[in-house]
Amino acid sequence: MQVVTLITTPTERNLDAALVDNLRNAWGGGDAHWLAIDEAAEFAIPSVPDNQWEVWADLQAACVDLVIQPHEGRRKKMLLADMDSTMIRQECIDELAAEAGVGPRVADITARAMNGELDFEEALIERVGLLKDLPVEIIEQVLDERITHMPGGYELVQTMKAHGAYAALVSGGFTAFTSRVAATLGFDENRANTLLSENDKLTGDVGRPILGKAAKVEALQEITARLGLTAADVLAVGDGANDLGMLKLAGTGVALHAKPTVQAECDVRINHGDLTALLFLQGYSRDEFVT
């Protein structure tokens, strides 16, 4: 048995009941269950329809995300999340670069690396090199003034944890940022790269080994083994090419507002919903959210 989930933008809340019913009827689905009125609904179908992606494309034009997945086992026991442009709206290295006066150059490298056009580790080393001599105190300033959380992140982490799940934040960014974001949102642990400093200034280098695509996969494997879980128990979420390994390995890998090359390789894509969409995908209704 498969479950179809339809989710629209939470600020608009304009999911049409007629659209849901028409699709349910066309696919021979069961009764529709509204997870949030005018925002998210689901229904069961016997098998994945042949025209899934044609319908997906049509619904994207209507600002509606469509996900089809097996009903059994969709409520996960572990959340593994990327940070930059996933749990926060920004790329932390781009924000540091803006303070260092090299914002456009670093942002261009970041965009190309996240789209898989550049080697992640080489791109990180190059970008960090451009931050040399930036005062360490700027990190706190950027955290206070430039970093904002992605909507729905707190609800996602806290709701899953309230139902016994474990939450890990694994980033190709920096521990100076993940430690605060993880503490604020309620993650159980966080892993990231370390910016090196000397005499209260950044040296322009990053600690080794660099946490990249392979390290995110290793984190998934290590944490699940420690907790007695399997990859099938994991919901992973990210947006960049360096997230693809963990997204493909996890039981549910969600490409959230992701780069085109990432979306092309993921079956679960959220382009219009916020992070609460990941709760709807697991069958949680909005009145079950921890806020």
PDB file of C-alpha atoms in Angstrom:
ATOM      1  CA  MET A   1       0.000   0.000   0.000  1.00  0.00           C
ATOM      2  CA  GLN A   2       1.248   3.459  -0.967  1.00  0.00           C
ATOM      3  CA  VAL A   3       0.288   6.788   0.542  1.00  0.00           C
ATOM      4  CA  VAL A   4      -0.073   9.993  -1.462  1.00  0.00           C
ATOM      5  CA  THR A   5       0.643  13.236   0.387  1.00  0.00           C
ATOM      6  CA  LEU A   6      -0.251  16.658  -1.011  1.00  0.00           C
ATOM      7  CA  ILE A   7       1.255  19.722   0.655  1.00  0.00           C
ATOM      8  CA  THR A   8       1.067  23.399  -0.212  1.00  0.00           C
ATOM      9  CA  THR A   9       2.767  26.552   1.037  1.00  0.00           C
ATOM     10  CA  PRO A  10       1.850  27.069   4.716  1.00  0.00           C
ATOM     11  CA  THR A  11       1.602  30.838   4.328  1.00  0.00           C
ATOM     12  CA  GLU A  12      -0.979  30.513   1.555  1.00  0.00           C
ATOM     13  CA  ARG A  13      -2.865  27.404   2.743  1.00  0.00           C
ATOM     14  CA  ASN A  14      -4.709  27.046  -0.551  1.00  0.00           C
ATOM     15  CA  LEU A  15      -4.821  23.294  -1.121  1.00  0.00           C
ATOM     16  CA  ASP A  16      -8.076  22.795  -3.014  1.00  0.00           C
ATOM     17  CA  ALA A  17     -10.339  20.029  -1.706  1.00  0.00           C
ATOM     18  CA  ALA A  18     -11.614  19.446  -5.248  1.00  0.00           C
ATOM     19  CA  LEU A  19      -8.043  18.892  -6.465  1.00  0.00           C
ATOM     20  CA  VAL A  20      -7.464  16.312  -3.730  1.00  0.00           C
ATOM     21  CA  ASP A  21     -10.713  14.495  -4.513  1.00  0.00           C
ATOM     22  CA  ASN A  22     -10.138  14.536  -8.262  1.00  0.00           C
ATOM     23  CA  LEU A  23      -6.671  13.027  -7.899  1.00  0.00           C
ATOM     24  CA  ARG A  24      -7.906  10.477  -5.367  1.00  0.00           C
ATOM     25  CA  ASN A  25     -10.656   9.381  -7.750  1.00  0.00           C
ATOM     26  CA  ALA A  26      -8.313   9.247 -10.748  1.00  0.00           C
ATOM     27  CA  TRP A  27      -5.886   7.011  -8.891  1.00  0.00           C
ATOM     28  CA  GLY A  28      -8.501   4.846  -7.173  1.00  0.00           C
ATOM     29  CA  GLY A  29      -7.494   6.038  -3.741  1.00  0.00           C
ATOM     30  CA  GLY A  30      -9.135   5.626  -0.367  1.00  0.00           C
ATOM     31  CA  ASP A  31     -10.763   8.362   1.667  1.00  0.00           C
ATOM     32  CA  ALA A  32      -8.796  11.590   1.955  1.00  0.00           C
ATOM     33  CA  HIS A  33      -7.440  12.465   5.390  1.00  0.00           C
ATOM     34  CA  TRP A  34      -6.706  16.133   6.022  1.00  0.00           C
ATOM     35  CA  LEU A  35      -3.543  16.577   8.085  1.00  0.00           C
ATOM     36  CA  ALA A  36      -4.036  20.348   8.099  1.00  0.00           C
ATOM     37  CA  ILE A  37      -7.086  22.020   6.618  1.00  0.00           C
ATOM     38  CA  ASP A  38      -6.300  23.717   3.292  1.00  0.00           C
ATOM     39  CA  GLU A  39      -2.609  22.811   3.677  1.00  0.00           C
ATOM     40  CA  ALA A  40      -1.925  19.058   3.683  1.00  0.00           C
ATOM     41  CA  ALA A  41      -3.916  15.922   2.865  1.00  0.00           C
ATOM     42  CA  GLU A  42      -3.203  12.257   2.218  1.00  0.00           C
ATOM     43  CA  PHE A  43      -4.885   9.153   0.849  1.00  0.00           C
ATOM     44  CA  ALA A  44      -3.887   5.552   0.220  1.00  0.00           C
ATOM     45  CA  ILE A  45      -3.517   3.933  -3.194  1.00  0.00           C
ATOM     46  CA  PRO A  46      -2.737   0.312  -4.117  1.00  0.00           C
ATOM     47  CA  SER A  47       0.395   1.058  -6.184  1.00  0.00           C
ATOM     48  CA  VAL A  48       2.467   3.870  -7.654  1.00  0.00           C
ATOM     49  CA  PRO A  49       0.686   5.235 -10.779  1.00  0.00           C
ATOM     50  CA  ASP A  50       2.483   5.408 -14.109  1.00  0.00           C
ATOM     51  CA  ASN A  51       1.813   9.121 -14.487  1.00  0.00           C
ATOM     52  CA  GLN A  52       3.235  10.119 -11.096  1.00  0.00           C
ATOM     53  CA  TRP A  53       5.798  12.573 -12.453  1.00  0.00           C
ATOM     54  CA  GLU A  54       3.504  14.132 -15.035  1.00  0.00           C
ATOM     55  CA  VAL A  55       1.025  14.889 -12.252  1.00  0.00           C
ATOM     56  CA  TRP A  56       3.869  16.073 -10.022  1.00  0.00           C
ATOM     57  CA  ALA A  57       4.920  18.618 -12.645  1.00  0.00           C
ATOM     58  CA  ASP A  58       1.359  19.885 -13.077  1.00  0.00           C
ATOM     59  CA  LEU A  59       0.938  20.286  -9.315  1.00  0.00           C
ATOM     60  CA  GLN A  60       4.241  22.150  -9.003  1.00  0.00           C
ATOM     61  CA  ALA A  61       2.730  24.857 -11.195  1.00  0.00           C
ATOM     62  CA  ALA A  62      -0.086  25.086  -8.645  1.00  0.00           C
ATOM     63  CA  CYS A  63       2.403  25.374  -5.731  1.00  0.00           C
ATOM     64  CA  VAL A  64       1.550  21.895  -4.466  1.00  0.00           C
ATOM     65  CA  ASP A  65       4.119  19.234  -3.520  1.00  0.00           C
ATOM     66  CA  LEU A  66       3.219  15.620  -4.298  1.00  0.00           C
ATOM     67  CA  VAL A  67       4.940  12.691  -2.594  1.00  0.00           C
ATOM     68  CA  ILE A  68       4.151   8.992  -2.993  1.00  0.00           C
ATOM     69  CA  GLN A  69       5.792   6.538  -0.604  1.00  0.00           C
ATOM     70  CA  PRO A  70       5.121   3.185   1.075  1.00  0.00           C
ATOM     71  CA  HIS A  71       2.682   3.550   3.957  1.00  0.00           C
ATOM     72  CA  GLU A  72       4.479   1.056   6.163  1.00  0.00           C
ATOM     73  CA  GLY A  73       7.459   2.395   8.090  1.00  0.00           C
ATOM     74  CA  ARG A  74       7.132   6.023   7.031  1.00  0.00           C
ATOM     75  CA  ARG A  75       7.217   7.366  10.609  1.00  0.00           C
ATOM     76  CA  LYS A  76      10.943   7.489  11.292  1.00  0.00           C
ATOM     77  CA  LYS A  77      13.032   6.998  14.427  1.00  0.00           C
ATOM     78  CA  MET A  78      15.863   9.329  13.499  1.00  0.00           C
ATOM     79  CA  LEU A  79      16.220  12.738  11.822  1.00  0.00           C
ATOM     80  CA  LEU A  80      19.495  13.477  10.035  1.00  0.00           C
ATOM     81  CA  ALA A  81      19.575  17.053   8.786  1.00  0.00           C
ATOM     82  CA  ASP A  82      21.873  19.320   6.842  1.00  0.00           C
ATOM     83  CA  MET A  83      22.135  22.862   8.243  1.00  0.00           C
ATOM     84  CA  ASP A  84      22.870  25.484   5.560  1.00  0.00           C
ATOM     85  CA  SER A  85      19.810  26.317   3.435  1.00  0.00           C
ATOM     86  CA  THR A  86      18.004  23.489   5.237  1.00  0.00           C
ATOM     87  CA  MET A  87      17.694  24.153   8.965  1.00  0.00           C
ATOM     88  CA  ILE A  88      18.786  27.762   8.462  1.00  0.00           C
ATOM     89  CA  ARG A  89      17.916  30.020   5.533  1.00  0.00           C
ATOM     90  CA  GLN A  90      21.511  31.013   4.810  1.00  0.00           C
ATOM     91  CA  GLU A  91      24.879  29.500   3.872  1.00  0.00           C
ATOM     92  CA  CYS A  92      27.024  30.381   6.880  1.00  0.00           C
ATOM     93  CA  ILE A  93      30.257  30.670   4.892  1.00  0.00           C
ATOM     94  CA  ASP A  94      28.596  33.142   2.519  1.00  0.00           C
ATOM     95  CA  GLU A  95      27.585  35.306   5.467  1.00  0.00           C
ATOM     96  CA  LEU A  96      31.125  35.264   6.867  1.00  0.00           C
ATOM     97  CA  ALA A  97      32.454  36.118   3.412  1.00  0.00           C
ATOM     98  CA  ALA A  98      30.148  39.120   3.201  1.00  0.00           C
ATOM     99  CA  GLU A  99      31.743  40.443   6.399  1.00  0.00           C
ATOM    100  CA  ALA A 100      35.198  39.762   4.941  1.00  0.00           C
ATOM    101  CA  GLY A 101      34.385  41.727   1.777  1.00  0.00           C
ATOM    102  CA  VAL A 102      34.497  38.696  -0.537  1.00  0.00           C
ATOM    103  CA  GLY A 103      30.796  37.860  -0.487  1.00  0.00           C
ATOM    104  CA  PRO A 104      29.985  37.584  -4.223  1.00  0.00           C
ATOM    105  CA  ARG A 105      33.084  35.502  -4.992  1.00  0.00           C
ATOM    106  CA  VAL A 106      32.419  33.002  -2.204  1.00  0.00           C
ATOM    107  CA  ALA A 107      28.670  32.838  -2.891  1.00  0.00           C
ATOM    108  CA  ASP A 108      29.388  31.900  -6.513  1.00  0.00           C
ATOM    109  CA  ILE A 109      31.685  29.065  -5.437  1.00  0.00           C
ATOM    110  CA  THR A 110      29.122  27.890  -2.877  1.00  0.00           C
ATOM    111  CA  ALA A 111      26.318  27.767  -5.441  1.00  0.00           C
ATOM    112  CA  ARG A 112      28.431  25.775  -7.890  1.00  0.00           C
ATOM    113  CA  ALA A 113      29.607  23.352  -5.201  1.00  0.00           C
ATOM    114  CA  MET A 114      26.079  22.757  -3.915  1.00  0.00           C
ATOM    115  CA  ASN A 115      24.906  22.039  -7.461  1.00  0.00           C
ATOM    116  CA  GLY A 116      27.646  19.434  -7.839  1.00  0.00           C
ATOM    117  CA  GLU A 117      29.721  21.416 -10.341  1.00  0.00           C
ATOM    118  CA  LEU A 118      32.786  21.575  -8.064  1.00  0.00           C
ATOM    119  CA  ASP A 119      34.490  19.142  -5.688  1.00  0.00           C
ATOM    120  CA  PHE A 120      33.085  19.939  -2.236  1.00  0.00           C
ATOM    121  CA  GLU A 121      36.345  19.687  -0.278  1.00  0.00           C
ATOM    122  CA  GLU A 122      38.361  21.718  -2.768  1.00  0.00           C
ATOM    123  CA  ALA A 123      35.642  24.371  -2.889  1.00  0.00           C
ATOM    124  CA  LEU A 124      35.507  24.545   0.916  1.00  0.00           C
ATOM    125  CA  ILE A 125      39.280  24.958   1.217  1.00  0.00           C
ATOM    126  CA  GLU A 126      39.240  27.714  -1.405  1.00  0.00           C
ATOM    127  CA  ARG A 127      36.402  29.590   0.279  1.00  0.00           C
ATOM    128  CA  VAL A 128      37.844  29.307   3.785  1.00  0.00           C
ATOM    129  CA  GLY A 129      41.141  30.615   2.436  1.00  0.00           C
ATOM    130  CA  LEU A 130      39.371  33.828   1.479  1.00  0.00           C
ATOM    131  CA  LEU A 131      38.363  34.333   5.123  1.00  0.00           C
ATOM    132  CA  LYS A 132      41.957  34.587   6.347  1.00  0.00           C
ATOM    133  CA  ASP A 133      42.495  37.233   9.055  1.00  0.00           C
ATOM    134  CA  LEU A 134      38.773  37.719   9.680  1.00  0.00           C
ATOM    135  CA  PRO A 135      38.364  38.371  13.437  1.00  0.00           C
ATOM    136  CA  VAL A 136      36.880  35.376  15.261  1.00  0.00           C
ATOM    137  CA  GLU A 137      34.398  37.680  17.006  1.00  0.00           C
ATOM    138  CA  ILE A 138      32.681  38.201  13.639  1.00  0.00           C
ATOM    139  CA  ILE A 139      31.265  34.664  13.925  1.00  0.00           C
ATOM    140  CA  GLU A 140      29.090  35.640  16.881  1.00  0.00           C
ATOM    141  CA  GLN A 141      28.046  38.808  15.100  1.00  0.00           C
ATOM    142  CA  VAL A 142      26.980  36.825  12.027  1.00  0.00           C
ATOM    143  CA  LEU A 143      25.067  34.368  14.198  1.00  0.00           C
ATOM    144  CA  ASP A 144      23.256  37.211  15.943  1.00  0.00           C
ATOM    145  CA  GLU A 145      22.544  39.418  12.928  1.00  0.00           C
ATOM    146  CA  ARG A 146      22.506  37.283   9.781  1.00  0.00           C
ATOM    147  CA  ILE A 147      21.395  33.738  10.596  1.00  0.00           C
ATOM    148  CA  THR A 148      17.684  32.869  10.684  1.00  0.00           C
ATOM    149  CA  HIS A 149      16.047  29.489  11.100  1.00  0.00           C
ATOM    150  CA  MET A 150      14.091  27.825   8.325  1.00  0.00           C
ATOM    151  CA  PRO A 151      10.350  27.860   9.180  1.00  0.00           C
ATOM    152  CA  GLY A 152       9.116  24.653  10.749  1.00  0.00           C
ATOM    153  CA  GLY A 153      12.506  23.458  11.976  1.00  0.00           C
ATOM    154  CA  TYR A 154      11.716  23.640  15.681  1.00  0.00           C
ATOM    155  CA  GLU A 155       8.396  21.854  15.189  1.00  0.00           C
ATOM    156  CA  LEU A 156      10.069  19.139  13.119  1.00  0.00           C
ATOM    157  CA  VAL A 157      12.785  18.370  15.652  1.00  0.00           C
ATOM    158  CA  GLN A 158      10.612  18.643  18.752  1.00  0.00           C
ATOM    159  CA  THR A 159       7.695  16.630  17.354  1.00  0.00           C
ATOM    160  CA  MET A 160       9.905  13.771  16.207  1.00  0.00           C
ATOM    161  CA  LYS A 161      11.750  13.757  19.537  1.00  0.00           C
ATOM    162  CA  ALA A 162       8.448  13.755  21.433  1.00  0.00           C
ATOM    163  CA  HIS A 163       7.684  10.504  19.631  1.00  0.00           C
ATOM    164  CA  GLY A 164      11.015   8.945  20.554  1.00  0.00           C
ATOM    165  CA  ALA A 165      13.178   9.889  17.575  1.00  0.00           C
ATOM    166  CA  TYR A 166      16.830  10.941  17.709  1.00  0.00           C
ATOM    167  CA  ALA A 167      17.926  14.143  15.932  1.00  0.00           C
ATOM    168  CA  ALA A 168      21.384  14.768  14.474  1.00  0.00           C
ATOM    169  CA  LEU A 169      22.578  17.891  12.649  1.00  0.00           C
ATOM    170  CA  VAL A 170      25.370  17.041  10.195  1.00  0.00           C
ATOM    171  CA  SER A 171      26.802  19.920   8.186  1.00  0.00           C
ATOM    172  CA  GLY A 172      29.567  20.698   5.743  1.00  0.00           C
ATOM    173  CA  GLY A 173      29.564  24.088   7.484  1.00  0.00           C
ATOM    174  CA  PHE A 174      31.186  24.914  10.785  1.00  0.00           C
ATOM    175  CA  THR A 175      30.859  23.834  14.420  1.00  0.00           C
ATOM    176  CA  ALA A 176      30.662  27.468  15.539  1.00  0.00           C
ATOM    177  CA  PHE A 177      27.284  27.585  13.776  1.00  0.00           C
ATOM    178  CA  THR A 178      25.974  24.035  14.235  1.00  0.00           C
ATOM    179  CA  SER A 179      26.498  24.117  17.996  1.00  0.00           C
ATOM    180  CA  ARG A 180      24.175  27.087  18.421  1.00  0.00           C
ATOM    181  CA  VAL A 181      21.602  25.974  15.838  1.00  0.00           C
ATOM    182  CA  ALA A 182      21.518  22.466  17.318  1.00  0.00           C
ATOM    183  CA  ALA A 183      21.059  23.784  20.851  1.00  0.00           C
ATOM    184  CA  THR A 184      18.308  26.203  19.839  1.00  0.00           C
ATOM    185  CA  LEU A 185      16.288  23.686  17.825  1.00  0.00           C
ATOM    186  CA  GLY A 186      16.856  20.738  20.158  1.00  0.00           C
ATOM    187  CA  PHE A 187      19.121  18.401  18.191  1.00  0.00           C
ATOM    188  CA  ASP A 188      20.724  15.613  20.206  1.00  0.00           C
ATOM    189  CA  GLU A 189      24.100  16.018  18.508  1.00  0.00           C
ATOM    190  CA  ASN A 190      25.845  17.977  15.775  1.00  0.00           C
ATOM    191  CA  ARG A 191      28.813  17.414  13.498  1.00  0.00           C
ATOM    192  CA  ALA A 192      30.565  19.913  11.225  1.00  0.00           C
ATOM    193  CA  ASN A 193      33.926  21.293  10.175  1.00  0.00           C
ATOM    194  CA  THR A 194      36.139  23.409  12.435  1.00  0.00           C
ATOM    195  CA  LEU A 195      37.397  26.829  11.418  1.00  0.00           C
ATOM    196  CA  LEU A 196      41.004  27.211  12.582  1.00  0.00           C
ATOM    197  CA  SER A 197      42.085  30.402  14.316  1.00  0.00           C
ATOM    198  CA  GLU A 198      45.192  31.971  15.824  1.00  0.00           C
ATOM    199  CA  ASN A 199      45.482  35.171  17.833  1.00  0.00           C
ATOM    200  CA  ASP A 200      41.711  35.665  17.562  1.00  0.00           C
ATOM    201  CA  LYS A 201      41.775  35.651  13.760  1.00  0.00           C
ATOM    202  CA  LEU A 202      40.856  32.972  11.262  1.00  0.00           C
ATOM    203  CA  THR A 203      43.921  31.326   9.719  1.00  0.00           C
ATOM    204  CA  GLY A 204      42.185  30.690   6.401  1.00  0.00           C
ATOM    205  CA  ASP A 205      42.193  26.943   6.934  1.00  0.00           C
ATOM    206  CA  VAL A 206      39.814  24.292   8.201  1.00  0.00           C
ATOM    207  CA  GLY A 207      40.435  21.274  10.420  1.00  0.00           C
ATOM    208  CA  ARG A 208      41.026  17.875   8.881  1.00  0.00           C
ATOM    209  CA  PRO A 209      39.468  15.535   7.971  1.00  0.00           C
ATOM    210  CA  ILE A 210      36.910  17.665   6.167  1.00  0.00           C
ATOM    211  CA  LEU A 211      33.296  16.678   6.712  1.00  0.00           C
ATOM    212  CA  GLY A 212      31.824  16.332   3.236  1.00  0.00           C
ATOM    213  CA  LYS A 213      29.538  13.979   1.340  1.00  0.00           C
ATOM    214  CA  ALA A 214      31.181  10.760   2.555  1.00  0.00           C
ATOM    215  CA  ALA A 215      31.245  11.949   6.159  1.00  0.00           C
ATOM    216  CA  LYS A 216      27.475  12.501   6.133  1.00  0.00           C
ATOM    217  CA  VAL A 217      26.976   8.911   5.026  1.00  0.00           C
ATOM    218  CA  GLU A 218      29.387   7.758   7.724  1.00  0.00           C
ATOM    219  CA  ALA A 219      27.458   9.776  10.311  1.00  0.00           C
ATOM    220  CA  LEU A 220      24.234   8.041   9.307  1.00  0.00           C
ATOM    221  CA  GLN A 221      25.891   4.642   9.577  1.00  0.00           C
ATOM    222  CA  GLU A 222      27.681   5.355  12.848  1.00  0.00           C
ATOM    223  CA  ILE A 223      24.715   6.901  14.638  1.00  0.00           C
ATOM    224  CA  THR A 224      22.214   4.240  13.551  1.00  0.00           C
ATOM    225  CA  ALA A 225      24.627   1.484  14.606  1.00  0.00           C
ATOM    226  CA  ARG A 226      25.055   3.134  18.002  1.00  0.00           C
ATOM    227  CA  LEU A 227      21.306   3.463  18.487  1.00  0.00           C
ATOM    228  CA  GLY A 228      20.450  -0.002  17.210  1.00  0.00           C
ATOM    229  CA  LEU A 229      18.628   1.408  14.180  1.00  0.00           C
ATOM    230  CA  THR A 230      18.971   0.866  10.437  1.00  0.00           C
ATOM    231  CA  ALA A 231      19.148   3.279   7.518  1.00  0.00           C
ATOM    232  CA  ALA A 232      15.484   2.495   6.847  1.00  0.00           C
ATOM    233  CA  ASP A 233      14.626   4.159  10.189  1.00  0.00           C
ATOM    234  CA  VAL A 234      16.127   7.497   9.094  1.00  0.00           C
ATOM    235  CA  LEU A 235      14.536  10.587   7.605  1.00  0.00           C
ATOM    236  CA  ALA A 236      17.324  12.669   6.039  1.00  0.00           C
ATOM    237  CA  VAL A 237      16.925  16.168   4.637  1.00  0.00           C
ATOM    238  CA  GLY A 238      19.243  18.403   2.642  1.00  0.00           C
ATOM    239  CA  ASP A 239      19.539  20.608  -0.425  1.00  0.00           C
ATOM    240  CA  GLY A 240      23.032  20.251  -1.866  1.00  0.00           C
ATOM    241  CA  ALA A 241      25.051  17.756  -3.881  1.00  0.00           C
ATOM    242  CA  ASN A 242      27.063  16.859  -0.780  1.00  0.00           C
ATOM    243  CA  ASP A 243      23.807  15.623   0.805  1.00  0.00           C
ATOM    244  CA  LEU A 244      22.986  13.098  -1.916  1.00  0.00           C
ATOM    245  CA  GLY A 245      24.792  10.195  -0.272  1.00  0.00           C
ATOM    246  CA  MET A 246      22.797  10.376   2.938  1.00  0.00           C
ATOM    247  CA  LEU A 247      19.562  11.200   1.107  1.00  0.00           C
ATOM    248  CA  LYS A 248      19.871   8.053  -1.015  1.00  0.00           C
ATOM    249  CA  LEU A 249      20.846   5.828   1.912  1.00  0.00           C
ATOM    250  CA  ALA A 250      18.121   6.971   4.309  1.00  0.00           C
ATOM    251  CA  GLY A 251      14.726   5.302   4.427  1.00  0.00           C
ATOM    252  CA  THR A 252      13.261   8.659   3.417  1.00  0.00           C
ATOM    253  CA  GLY A 253      15.579  11.197   1.801  1.00  0.00           C
ATOM    254  CA  VAL A 254      13.996  14.612   1.328  1.00  0.00           C
ATOM    255  CA  ALA A 255      15.348  17.163  -1.141  1.00  0.00           C
ATOM    256  CA  LEU A 256      14.182  20.412   0.490  1.00  0.00           C
ATOM    257  CA  HIS A 257      14.087  23.440  -1.828  1.00  0.00           C
ATOM    258  CA  ALA A 258      17.049  21.676  -3.384  1.00  0.00           C
ATOM    259  CA  LYS A 259      19.399  22.402  -6.256  1.00  0.00           C
ATOM    260  CA  PRO A 260      18.172  21.018  -9.630  1.00  0.00           C
ATOM    261  CA  THR A 261      20.818  18.300  -9.802  1.00  0.00           C
ATOM    262  CA  VAL A 262      19.807  17.109  -6.334  1.00  0.00           C
ATOM    263  CA  GLN A 263      16.092  17.060  -7.097  1.00  0.00           C
ATOM    264  CA  ALA A 264      16.757  15.034 -10.235  1.00  0.00           C
ATOM    265  CA  GLU A 265      18.114  12.203  -8.081  1.00  0.00           C
ATOM    266  CA  CYS A 266      15.521  12.245  -5.295  1.00  0.00           C
ATOM    267  CA  ASP A 267      11.953  10.930  -5.341  1.00  0.00           C
ATOM    268  CA  VAL A 268      10.872  12.974  -2.312  1.00  0.00           C
ATOM    269  CA  ARG A 269      11.004  16.673  -3.152  1.00  0.00           C
ATOM    270  CA  ILE A 270       9.592  19.536  -1.104  1.00  0.00           C
ATOM    271  CA  ASN A 271       9.641  22.822  -3.006  1.00  0.00           C
ATOM    272  CA  HIS A 272       6.639  24.672  -1.565  1.00  0.00           C
ATOM    273  CA  GLY A 273       6.178  23.397   1.986  1.00  0.00           C
ATOM    274  CA  ASP A 274       8.481  24.295   4.872  1.00  0.00           C
ATOM    275  CA  LEU A 275      10.135  21.857   7.282  1.00  0.00           C
ATOM    276  CA  THR A 276       6.774  20.877   8.779  1.00  0.00           C
ATOM    277  CA  ALA A 277       6.152  19.122   5.451  1.00  0.00           C
ATOM    278  CA  LEU A 278       8.494  16.406   6.742  1.00  0.00           C
ATOM    279  CA  LEU A 279       6.023  15.774   9.563  1.00  0.00           C
ATOM    280  CA  PHE A 280       3.089  15.567   7.151  1.00  0.00           C
ATOM    281  CA  LEU A 281       5.064  13.007   5.139  1.00  0.00           C
ATOM    282  CA  GLN A 282       5.222  10.842   8.249  1.00  0.00           C
ATOM    283  CA  GLY A 283       1.484  11.109   8.823  1.00  0.00           C
ATOM    284  CA  TYR A 284       1.542  13.659  11.628  1.00  0.00           C
ATOM    285  CA  SER A 285      -1.369  16.090  11.618  1.00  0.00           C
ATOM    286  CA  ARG A 286      -0.825  19.727  12.523  1.00  0.00           C
ATOM    287  CA  ASP A 287      -2.588  19.317  15.878  1.00  0.00           C
ATOM    288  CA  GLU A 288       0.122  16.800  16.835  1.00  0.00           C
ATOM    289  CA  PHE A 289       2.971  19.256  16.276  1.00  0.00           C
ATOM    290  CA  VAL A 290       5.061  20.322  19.261  1.00  0.00           C
ATOM    291  CA  THR A 291       5.415  24.099  19.022  1.00  0.00           C
TER     292      THR A 291
END
